[in-house]
Short mmCIF file of C-alpha atoms in Angstrom, two decimals:
data_model
loop_
_atom_site.label_atom_id
_atom_site.label_comp_id
_atom_site.label_asym_id
_atom_site.label_seq_id
_atom_site.Cartn_x
_atom_site.Cartn_y
_atom_site.Cartn_z
CA MET A 30 68.33 48.74 19.51
CA VAL A 31 68.94 52.46 18.87
CA LEU A 32 72.65 52.45 18.04
CA LYS A 33 72.39 49.46 15.72
CA GLY A 34 69.28 50.90 14.03
CA LEU A 35 67.22 47.78 14.77
CA THR A 36 63.46 47.68 15.13
CA ILE A 37 61.45 44.90 16.76
CA ARG A 38 57.84 44.62 15.67
CA GLY A 39 55.13 43.11 17.84
CA SER A 40 52.43 40.65 16.95
CA ILE A 41 49.02 39.84 18.41
CA VAL A 42 49.75 36.16 17.72
CA GLY A 43 51.82 34.13 20.18
CA THR A 44 53.03 34.56 23.71
CA ARG A 45 55.96 36.33 25.33
CA GLN A 46 57.75 32.99 25.46
CA ASP A 47 57.22 32.59 21.69
CA MET A 48 58.90 35.98 21.21
CA VAL A 49 61.81 35.01 23.46
CA GLU A 50 62.29 31.80 21.49
CA ALA A 51 62.08 33.58 18.13
CA LEU A 52 64.70 36.14 19.18
CA ASP A 53 66.89 33.32 20.45
CA PHE A 54 66.62 31.51 17.09
CA TYR A 55 67.67 34.70 15.33
CA SER A 56 70.57 35.40 17.70
CA ARG A 57 71.90 31.88 17.08
CA GLY A 58 71.76 32.41 13.31
CA LEU A 59 68.95 29.90 12.75
CA ILE A 60 66.72 32.48 11.06
CA LYS A 61 67.84 34.41 7.98
CA PRO A 62 65.35 37.20 7.21
CA THR A 63 64.79 38.06 3.56
CA VAL A 64 65.01 41.83 3.20
CA ALA A 65 65.47 43.91 0.05
CA THR A 66 66.23 47.64 0.06
CA THR A 67 64.98 49.92 -2.69
CA ARG A 68 64.73 53.62 -3.43
CA LEU A 69 61.56 55.67 -3.13
CA GLU A 70 61.75 56.30 -6.89
CA ASP A 71 61.11 52.57 -7.43
CA ILE A 72 57.94 52.43 -5.33
CA ASN A 73 55.68 51.76 -8.35
CA ASP A 74 57.78 48.71 -9.23
CA VAL A 75 57.49 47.50 -5.64
CA PHE A 76 53.68 47.79 -5.77
CA ARG A 77 53.60 45.97 -9.11
CA GLN A 78 55.74 43.14 -7.72
CA MET A 79 53.47 42.96 -4.65
CA GLU A 80 50.37 42.67 -6.81
CA GLU A 81 52.04 39.93 -8.87
CA GLY A 82 53.08 38.05 -5.72
CA LYS A 83 56.77 38.29 -6.62
CA ILE A 84 58.12 39.69 -3.35
CA GLU A 85 59.70 37.32 -0.86
CA GLY A 86 60.24 38.67 2.64
CA ARG A 87 60.17 42.42 3.17
CA VAL A 88 61.04 45.47 1.09
CA VAL A 89 62.52 48.48 2.87
CA ILE A 90 62.34 51.92 1.27
CA ASP A 91 65.59 53.87 1.63
CA TYR A 92 64.67 57.56 1.80
CA ARG A 93 68.28 58.79 1.63
#
């Protein structure tokens, strides 16, 4: 996943077959992850939104 900049995270829940099936669902376009990108300067807003339960999916901090 290096050249595409992808990261796969593990989980202690499920089996290897569950992982294979989940990756297959994603590769077929059946899963649409919800990801928002924000700047480090906005980290306090991200924490506030987390505390208020207003974040859906994941927030990625862009350090550039």
